[in-house]
């Protein structure tokens, strides 16, 4: 199986030897770090024998900009900007070249001058090199590498330059024949120039139709595997924090980071495989993930200060506690990434929102109040009471659907021809039979998930009886219940964590399952606001 690392190793191995004149890298996924970044790192380690120019085809939308960027990068020239001059900047002049950024011919002459300059510097470094010290380059001449990112944009802005750039090594051929005596054969000296196109499009999509371009050496960049993604993101862990700091990026917590990234990767692959998006999500979610560990550290530090010990020792949690962390935060990974990926909330606001939630310690026993999505993490009752009347009715319907069995809907909300049917609610608490197990009330078991179709039916029944449209046509009621406003309100309640998704974060269709996330006290208060007796709506009043 061809992986990203093997393809990058293959690319660098080709550049280290006698590289081909034209290389085309097809990167359809936009993998990070990009191939041009690896080439730049490799070129930094071979500065004495290699000159690199990395150009973005979006920025270089004119021939003059393209020529200037290439020549200044290959000659390692930093332009000095002069605001009083008409030219605006002082670019590389090459001694006696003069203006070289006007036409293709002057650009090629400038490339030859840059090559001669690099060759002179290389020869001088050879004379200064100690005897017996090996050279880094196996070739006989310096190698100039030109990398064009977003090469597909050349087809729109500089289509006439695709052919000459792909044949750049041929066009900058030295005019002077150097007589090199090898087996009585005179060879022609050629400037070593390698052109590398990096694009997310296939070569057939941007190459000219008349076939004037040479066939490039093709390299296909596959998508990063899970191991490569986790390894890359782990390498971005900050290293400027000390081991005595109570910080999410304490070096002691670094062994915990790959495990966190593996769980995050499994949660994110449903939405995207972009490494940049995963890096953004990891930056926002990591502080809340290790917050229970940091709370333990703060408690141990306070204890050490009380007993007048110089400093508390910070350690990683045991393996059992790490598994508990993963179990508690798995659902929050999916919900958090859904908001971060769509930019509904920024990373900074997400971190602040998580810091405002009640904190707990990893060493303490976990209860229902500590779990993400429990009633401890829902908005206060006074905030929920400020909701619109229609939203309150939706929450009451969600509570009824969560605590009533599905088989009871027809008895509780069915209608007769002459009006609403009298509810046949479960009455009395029949004792358990001998030898049977007593049934636990639904309120102790917590809310159960319900399908969206069932919820809309319950909501429609409440609208008919308590929404002031008793005489409305059934078709009008159906339109009202399934309107876009109701679905948008459900989405807003999910973002406010008054409703929770019980399944995957799919679209709001019939397969979506939800769960009510409000307590009985809040549901009772909301039902009073809409003139509903909540106990009459529940199949088992004890729930």
XYZ file of C-alpha atoms in Angstrom:
543
model
C 0.000 0.000 0.000
C 1.377 3.403 -1.041
C 1.253 5.852 1.864
C 1.982 9.530 2.202
C 5.337 8.969 3.890
C 6.540 6.575 1.197
C 5.639 9.016 -1.579
C 7.431 11.889 0.172
C 10.515 9.703 0.677
C 10.404 8.791 -2.987
C 10.185 12.477 -3.979
C 13.146 13.525 -1.826
C 15.198 10.584 -3.063
C 14.601 11.683 -6.658
C 15.613 15.258 -5.895
C 18.770 14.080 -4.130
C 19.931 12.211 -7.211
C 19.850 13.335 -10.854
C 16.288 14.640 -10.810
C 14.077 14.728 -13.930
C 13.401 18.086 -15.600
C 9.674 18.061 -14.857
C 7.806 16.538 -11.884
C 4.054 16.709 -11.398
C 2.658 16.089 -7.899
C -1.048 15.321 -7.824
C -2.324 16.181 -4.327
C -6.145 15.951 -4.523
C -6.669 15.983 -0.746
C -4.482 18.986 0.119
C -2.544 16.944 2.658
C -0.719 18.848 5.395
C 2.209 19.243 5.684
C 2.281 19.817 1.939
C 4.908 18.293 -0.389
C 6.374 21.772 -0.979
C 6.992 22.074 2.773
C 8.990 18.823 2.735
C 10.963 20.052 -0.279
C 11.741 23.319 1.536
C 12.994 21.408 4.601
C 15.147 19.201 2.404
C 16.550 22.231 0.533
C 17.522 23.921 3.830
C 19.736 20.942 4.592
C 21.397 21.189 1.148
C 21.857 24.941 0.802
C 25.403 24.674 -0.564
C 24.278 22.619 -3.573
C 20.593 23.516 -4.029
C 18.658 26.711 -4.765
C 14.904 26.601 -4.211
C 12.134 28.894 -5.432
C 8.595 28.252 -4.153
C 5.938 30.214 -6.044
C 2.183 30.360 -5.557
C 0.351 30.539 -8.869
C -2.447 32.548 -7.235
C -0.091 35.305 -6.134
C 1.923 35.314 -9.371
C -0.913 36.210 -11.717
C 1.290 38.076 -14.228
C 4.534 37.117 -16.000
C 6.504 39.907 -14.314
C 5.457 38.800 -10.834
C 6.327 35.206 -11.683
C 9.778 36.059 -13.051
C 10.599 38.340 -10.124
C 9.589 35.767 -7.520
C 11.599 32.994 -9.163
C 14.813 34.964 -9.673
C 14.813 36.570 -6.222
C 14.184 33.214 -4.540
C 16.840 31.295 -6.496
C 19.457 33.994 -5.897
C 18.402 34.277 -2.214
C 17.826 38.001 -2.706
C 15.583 39.983 -0.350
C 14.111 43.019 -2.154
C 14.663 46.364 -0.457
C 11.590 48.529 -0.876
C 12.033 52.174 -1.787
C 8.847 54.228 -1.635
C 10.406 57.191 -3.457
C 11.487 55.112 -6.440
C 9.190 54.474 -9.391
C 10.138 50.785 -9.402
C 9.081 50.453 -5.766
C 11.645 47.747 -4.919
C 15.256 46.869 -5.582
C 15.357 43.340 -7.016
C 18.323 41.184 -7.963
C 20.196 42.741 -10.885
C 22.779 40.108 -11.706
C 25.599 42.541 -12.317
C 25.424 43.281 -16.030
C 22.020 41.814 -16.822
C 19.937 44.962 -16.424
C 16.189 44.600 -16.836
C 15.424 40.873 -16.852
C 11.716 40.736 -15.837
C 10.262 42.107 -19.090
C 10.235 39.124 -21.470
C 10.829 35.385 -21.384
C 14.226 35.755 -23.089
C 15.532 38.186 -20.455
C 14.174 35.872 -17.744
C 16.086 32.924 -19.220
C 19.259 35.048 -19.360
C 18.773 35.902 -15.696
C 18.431 32.197 -14.861
C 21.778 31.508 -16.543
C 23.367 34.347 -14.568
C 21.936 32.978 -11.311
C 23.285 29.543 -12.179
C 26.778 30.925 -12.778
C 26.605 32.792 -9.487
C 25.606 29.625 -7.618
C 28.350 27.684 -9.359
C 30.989 30.217 -8.294
C 29.823 30.078 -4.686
C 29.872 26.296 -4.786
C 33.423 26.244 -6.167
C 34.576 28.640 -3.446
C 33.015 26.470 -0.755
C 34.788 23.442 -2.217
C 38.160 25.106 -1.884
C 37.430 25.999 1.733
C 36.191 22.502 2.564
C 38.613 20.398 4.514
C 40.380 17.542 2.847
C 38.455 14.292 3.068
C 35.074 15.932 3.896
C 32.392 14.518 1.582
C 30.119 16.766 -0.491
C 26.337 16.713 -0.007
C 25.487 16.653 -3.716
C 26.222 13.703 -5.953
C 25.868 15.797 -9.135
C 28.483 17.910 -10.868
C 26.535 21.192 -10.987
C 24.259 23.033 -8.550
C 20.615 22.099 -8.698
C 17.922 24.769 -9.085
C 14.413 23.663 -8.087
C 11.291 25.597 -8.998
C 8.096 24.588 -7.101
C 4.747 25.990 -8.270
C 1.887 25.515 -5.836
C -1.701 25.673 -7.090
C -0.388 24.941 -10.575
C -3.927 24.511 -11.908
C -4.337 28.307 -11.730
C -1.762 28.732 -14.494
C -4.370 27.522 -16.968
C -6.493 30.609 -16.251
C -3.909 33.355 -15.697
C -0.699 32.273 -17.471
C -1.742 29.556 -19.897
C 0.881 30.614 -22.439
C 3.688 29.882 -19.945
C 2.738 26.278 -19.095
C 4.723 24.858 -22.024
C 7.919 26.933 -21.598
C 7.977 26.411 -17.822
C 7.585 22.645 -18.203
C 10.512 22.701 -20.690
C 12.599 25.124 -18.646
C 15.680 22.899 -18.512
C 15.804 22.719 -22.297
C 15.331 26.457 -22.780
C 18.049 27.554 -20.353
C 20.621 25.238 -21.962
C 24.031 26.799 -21.881
C 25.086 28.221 -25.242
C 28.729 27.539 -24.631
C 29.891 24.013 -25.323
C 32.198 22.837 -22.599
C 34.660 20.272 -23.871
C 34.669 17.505 -21.286
C 36.815 14.609 -22.403
C 35.059 11.385 -21.411
C 35.767 8.406 -23.653
C 36.617 10.771 -26.541
C 33.074 12.238 -26.472
C 32.316 15.964 -26.229
C 29.260 16.564 -24.015
C 27.096 19.633 -23.852
C 26.812 21.249 -20.432
C 23.214 21.738 -19.265
C 21.977 23.822 -16.370
C 20.384 21.616 -13.726
C 16.815 22.967 -13.370
C 13.922 20.931 -11.989
C 10.352 22.201 -12.261
C 7.826 20.779 -9.775
C 4.093 21.385 -10.221
C 1.911 20.792 -7.135
C -1.811 20.710 -7.870
C -5.050 19.143 -6.692
C -6.028 18.516 -10.326
C -4.802 15.762 -12.578
C -2.177 16.610 -15.200
C -4.594 15.870 -18.031
C -6.885 18.649 -16.789
C -4.330 21.470 -17.104
C -1.974 20.293 -19.838
C -2.360 21.945 -23.284
C -4.411 19.852 -25.714
C -1.833 19.855 -28.520
C 0.678 17.764 -26.544
C 3.566 20.222 -26.600
C 4.426 19.637 -22.933
C 6.764 16.792 -21.983
C 5.427 13.870 -19.986
C 6.119 14.658 -16.335
C 7.341 12.301 -13.681
C 4.049 11.661 -11.874
C 3.769 11.414 -8.079
C 0.372 10.842 -6.490
C -0.067 11.954 -2.871
C -2.602 9.744 -1.024
C -4.638 10.697 1.999
C -2.893 10.506 5.366
C -3.554 7.373 7.355
C -4.772 7.533 10.923
C -1.313 6.781 12.275
C 0.309 9.491 10.129
C -2.333 12.055 11.114
C -1.954 11.344 14.821
C 1.825 11.437 14.493
C 1.744 14.809 12.712
C -0.688 16.385 15.191
C 1.332 15.025 18.120
C 4.420 16.781 16.783
C 2.575 20.125 17.127
C 2.280 19.802 20.910
C 3.794 23.004 22.388
C 7.104 22.634 24.192
C 7.534 26.020 25.880
C 5.724 25.085 29.109
C 7.481 23.789 32.225
C 6.605 20.663 34.181
C 5.700 22.742 37.237
C 2.926 24.674 35.460
C -0.736 23.697 35.747
C -1.383 24.052 32.047
C -3.082 21.837 29.424
C 0.256 21.791 27.584
C 2.400 20.643 30.490
C 5.029 18.201 29.111
C 3.805 15.575 31.586
C 0.491 15.406 29.696
C 2.127 14.807 26.306
C 1.795 10.966 26.486
C -1.963 11.480 26.901
C -2.191 13.609 23.735
C -1.938 10.781 21.120
C -4.758 8.874 22.814
C -6.884 12.027 22.728
C -6.073 12.529 19.041
C -7.083 8.967 18.147
C -10.526 9.452 19.688
C -10.834 12.859 18.022
C -9.838 11.378 14.652
C -12.556 8.708 14.900
C -15.110 11.427 15.675
C -14.000 13.812 12.908
C -13.709 11.436 9.967
C -17.503 11.524 9.541
C -17.208 15.198 8.575
C -13.770 15.703 7.030
C -10.257 14.302 6.649
C -8.618 17.733 6.535
C -5.694 17.782 8.968
C -6.019 21.551 9.436
C -9.594 21.162 10.673
C -8.540 18.422 13.091
C -5.709 20.620 14.338
C -8.199 23.443 14.926
C -10.575 21.114 16.807
C -7.754 19.665 18.916
C -6.687 23.161 19.919
C -10.213 23.895 21.193
C -11.057 20.540 22.819
C -7.789 19.553 24.491
C -8.079 21.994 27.471
C -11.532 20.673 28.426
C -10.397 17.057 27.982
C -7.533 17.357 30.493
C -9.392 19.737 32.811
C -10.250 16.936 35.315
C -6.546 16.075 35.537
C -5.638 19.723 36.096
C -8.245 19.963 38.858
C -6.504 17.071 40.599
C -3.202 18.899 40.238
C -4.662 22.069 41.737
C -6.079 20.113 44.659
C -2.740 18.413 45.319
C -0.963 21.764 45.111
C -3.364 23.309 47.637
C -2.831 20.323 49.931
C 0.930 20.707 49.635
C 0.645 24.382 50.545
C -1.489 23.565 53.596
C 1.066 21.088 54.944
C 3.928 23.428 53.959
C 5.527 21.146 51.379
C 7.770 22.807 48.807
C 5.923 21.551 45.766
C 3.372 18.982 44.647
C 4.347 16.224 42.237
C 2.240 16.141 39.070
C 1.634 12.712 37.521
C -0.472 11.228 34.767
C -3.784 9.573 35.705
C -3.861 5.749 35.741
C -5.088 3.773 32.754
C -8.531 3.248 34.288
C -9.052 6.990 34.647
C -7.970 7.568 31.054
C -10.647 5.159 29.833
C -13.231 7.003 31.942
C -12.163 10.289 30.351
C -12.637 8.865 26.881
C -16.041 7.430 27.761
C -17.271 10.724 29.182
C -16.032 12.936 26.351
C -16.745 10.764 23.300
C -20.153 12.325 22.722
C -18.872 15.839 23.307
C -16.197 15.257 20.628
C -18.846 14.730 17.952
C -21.056 17.615 19.068
C -18.119 19.980 19.604
C -16.540 19.263 16.245
C -19.876 19.798 14.527
C -19.957 23.373 15.887
C -16.258 24.049 15.307
C -16.208 22.676 11.762
C -19.150 24.835 10.683
C -17.626 27.800 12.589
C -20.833 28.214 14.593
C -18.470 28.939 17.475
C -14.802 29.894 17.463
C -12.119 27.914 19.264
C -11.638 30.667 21.840
C -15.376 30.911 22.601
C -15.590 27.123 22.806
C -12.809 27.032 25.408
C -14.509 29.778 27.434
C -17.854 27.938 27.278
C -16.241 24.729 28.548
C -14.498 26.594 31.359
C -17.860 27.955 32.551
C -19.216 24.428 33.114
C -18.926 22.794 36.560
C -15.506 21.254 37.084
C -14.744 17.839 38.547
C -11.642 15.885 39.498
C -10.486 12.724 37.811
C -9.779 11.035 41.156
C -13.332 11.512 42.439
C -16.110 8.999 41.682
C -18.136 10.056 38.662
C -21.840 10.727 38.962
C -24.520 11.663 36.482
C -23.879 15.351 37.197
C -20.354 15.081 35.857
C -21.253 13.585 32.518
C -21.465 15.906 29.519
C -25.071 16.440 28.488
C -26.562 15.871 31.944
C -28.894 18.320 33.640
C -25.929 19.962 35.345
C -24.795 21.219 31.956
C -28.159 22.523 30.799
C -29.094 26.209 30.945
C -30.686 27.471 34.195
C -34.457 27.403 34.600
C -34.727 31.200 34.551
C -33.089 31.238 31.091
C -35.444 28.583 29.765
C -38.502 30.484 31.030
C -37.605 33.391 28.753
C -38.194 31.245 25.662
C -41.031 31.989 23.202
C -44.389 30.257 23.651
C -43.901 27.958 20.665
C -40.468 26.882 21.895
C -41.894 26.056 25.335
C -44.536 23.876 23.686
C -41.803 22.042 21.757
C -39.862 21.364 24.983
C -42.965 20.046 26.733
C -43.643 17.740 23.778
C -40.030 16.550 23.889
C -40.270 15.795 27.613
C -43.509 13.846 27.101
C -42.001 11.892 24.200
C -38.906 11.044 26.285
C -40.799 9.763 29.335
C -43.836 8.149 27.692
C -43.618 4.806 25.879
C -44.380 4.950 22.174
C -47.308 2.530 22.534
C -49.130 5.045 24.751
C -49.305 7.873 22.180
C -52.581 6.743 20.632
C -54.327 6.444 23.990
C -52.932 9.724 25.308
C -53.352 11.933 22.233
C -55.876 10.162 19.965
C -58.957 12.160 18.853
C -62.534 11.054 18.316
C -64.904 12.432 15.723
C -66.652 14.702 18.222
C -63.518 16.008 19.937
C -60.472 14.938 21.873
C -60.483 11.420 23.208
C -60.540 10.969 26.967
C -57.048 9.926 28.021
C -56.752 6.414 29.376
C -53.690 6.994 31.473
C -52.048 4.296 33.521
C -53.749 4.428 36.917
C -52.537 3.080 40.198
C -49.322 1.345 40.996
C -49.900 -2.362 40.711
C -47.525 -4.270 42.906
C -45.085 -6.701 41.360
C -46.032 -10.319 41.064
C -44.387 -12.836 43.276
C -40.988 -13.772 41.902
C -40.877 -10.878 39.413
C -38.564 -7.881 39.461
C -40.036 -4.494 40.327
C -40.057 -2.039 37.424
C -37.893 1.060 37.868
C -39.704 4.373 37.225
C -38.698 6.113 34.019
C -37.638 9.242 35.907
C -34.896 7.252 37.618
C -33.786 5.698 34.336
C -33.532 9.076 32.642
C -34.974 10.299 29.334
C -35.235 7.791 26.531
C -34.549 8.671 22.874
C -37.409 9.246 20.481
C -37.698 9.502 16.713
C -38.334 12.863 15.089
C -41.549 11.643 13.403
C -43.002 10.550 16.730
C -42.044 13.841 18.361
C -43.733 15.869 15.614
C -46.926 13.825 16.089
C -46.924 14.521 19.834
C -46.172 18.178 19.178
C -49.027 18.338 16.665
C -51.457 16.909 19.232
C -50.404 19.535 21.781
C -50.754 22.294 19.175
C -54.312 21.190 18.383
C -55.376 21.115 22.032
C -53.351 23.992 23.463
C -52.277 26.061 20.465
C -55.616 27.714 19.727
C -56.281 25.988 16.373
C -58.829 23.321 17.397
C -61.034 23.957 14.359
C -58.129 24.026 11.876
C -57.985 21.714 8.903
C -55.810 18.591 9.423
C -53.767 19.549 6.399
C -53.045 22.968 7.892
C -51.941 21.347 11.143
C -49.628 19.019 9.232
C -48.033 21.963 7.429
C -47.614 23.876 10.686
C -45.969 20.961 12.491
C -43.512 20.190 9.675
C -42.689 23.811 8.865
C -39.147 25.098 8.551
C -39.627 27.283 11.624
C -40.249 24.251 13.839
C -37.188 22.441 12.482
C -35.046 25.543 12.966
C -36.278 25.827 16.561
C -35.296 22.195 17.155
C -31.796 22.925 15.808
C -31.467 25.944 18.114
C -32.570 23.891 21.127
C -29.941 21.293 20.256
C -27.255 23.998 20.203
C -28.517 25.239 23.588
C -28.331 21.628 24.876
C -32.001 21.633 25.841
C -32.348 18.788 23.351
C -29.669 16.218 22.588
C -28.991 14.076 19.565
C -29.177 10.432 20.554
C -27.675 9.183 17.292
C -25.256 10.543 14.721
C -25.412 14.201 13.730
C -27.375 13.698 10.519
C -29.862 15.983 8.863
C -33.211 16.548 10.503
C -35.034 13.794 8.673
C -37.181 10.950 9.838
C -34.223 8.836 10.968
C -33.024 11.430 13.500
C -33.373 10.445 17.164
C -33.435 13.050 19.914
C -33.515 13.094 23.699
C -34.915 15.658 26.109
C -32.313 17.296 28.359
C -34.492 19.206 30.842
C -35.538 18.118 34.318
C -38.991 17.582 35.701
C -39.063 20.922 37.525
C -38.270 22.846 34.351
C -40.772 20.826 32.301
C -43.488 21.409 34.917
C -42.869 25.153 34.945
C -42.901 25.319 31.125
C -46.150 23.330 30.981
C -47.793 25.777 33.399
C -46.775 28.657 31.127
C -48.633 27.045 28.206
C -51.642 25.971 30.382
C -50.866 22.252 30.291
C -51.147 19.835 33.194
C -47.949 17.856 32.829
C -49.124 14.970 35.006
C -52.111 14.436 32.731
C -49.734 14.122 29.770
C -47.482 11.490 31.334
C -48.348 7.824 30.988
C -46.852 7.044 34.376
C -47.250 10.001 36.764
C -44.428 8.609 38.914
C -42.003 9.327 36.061
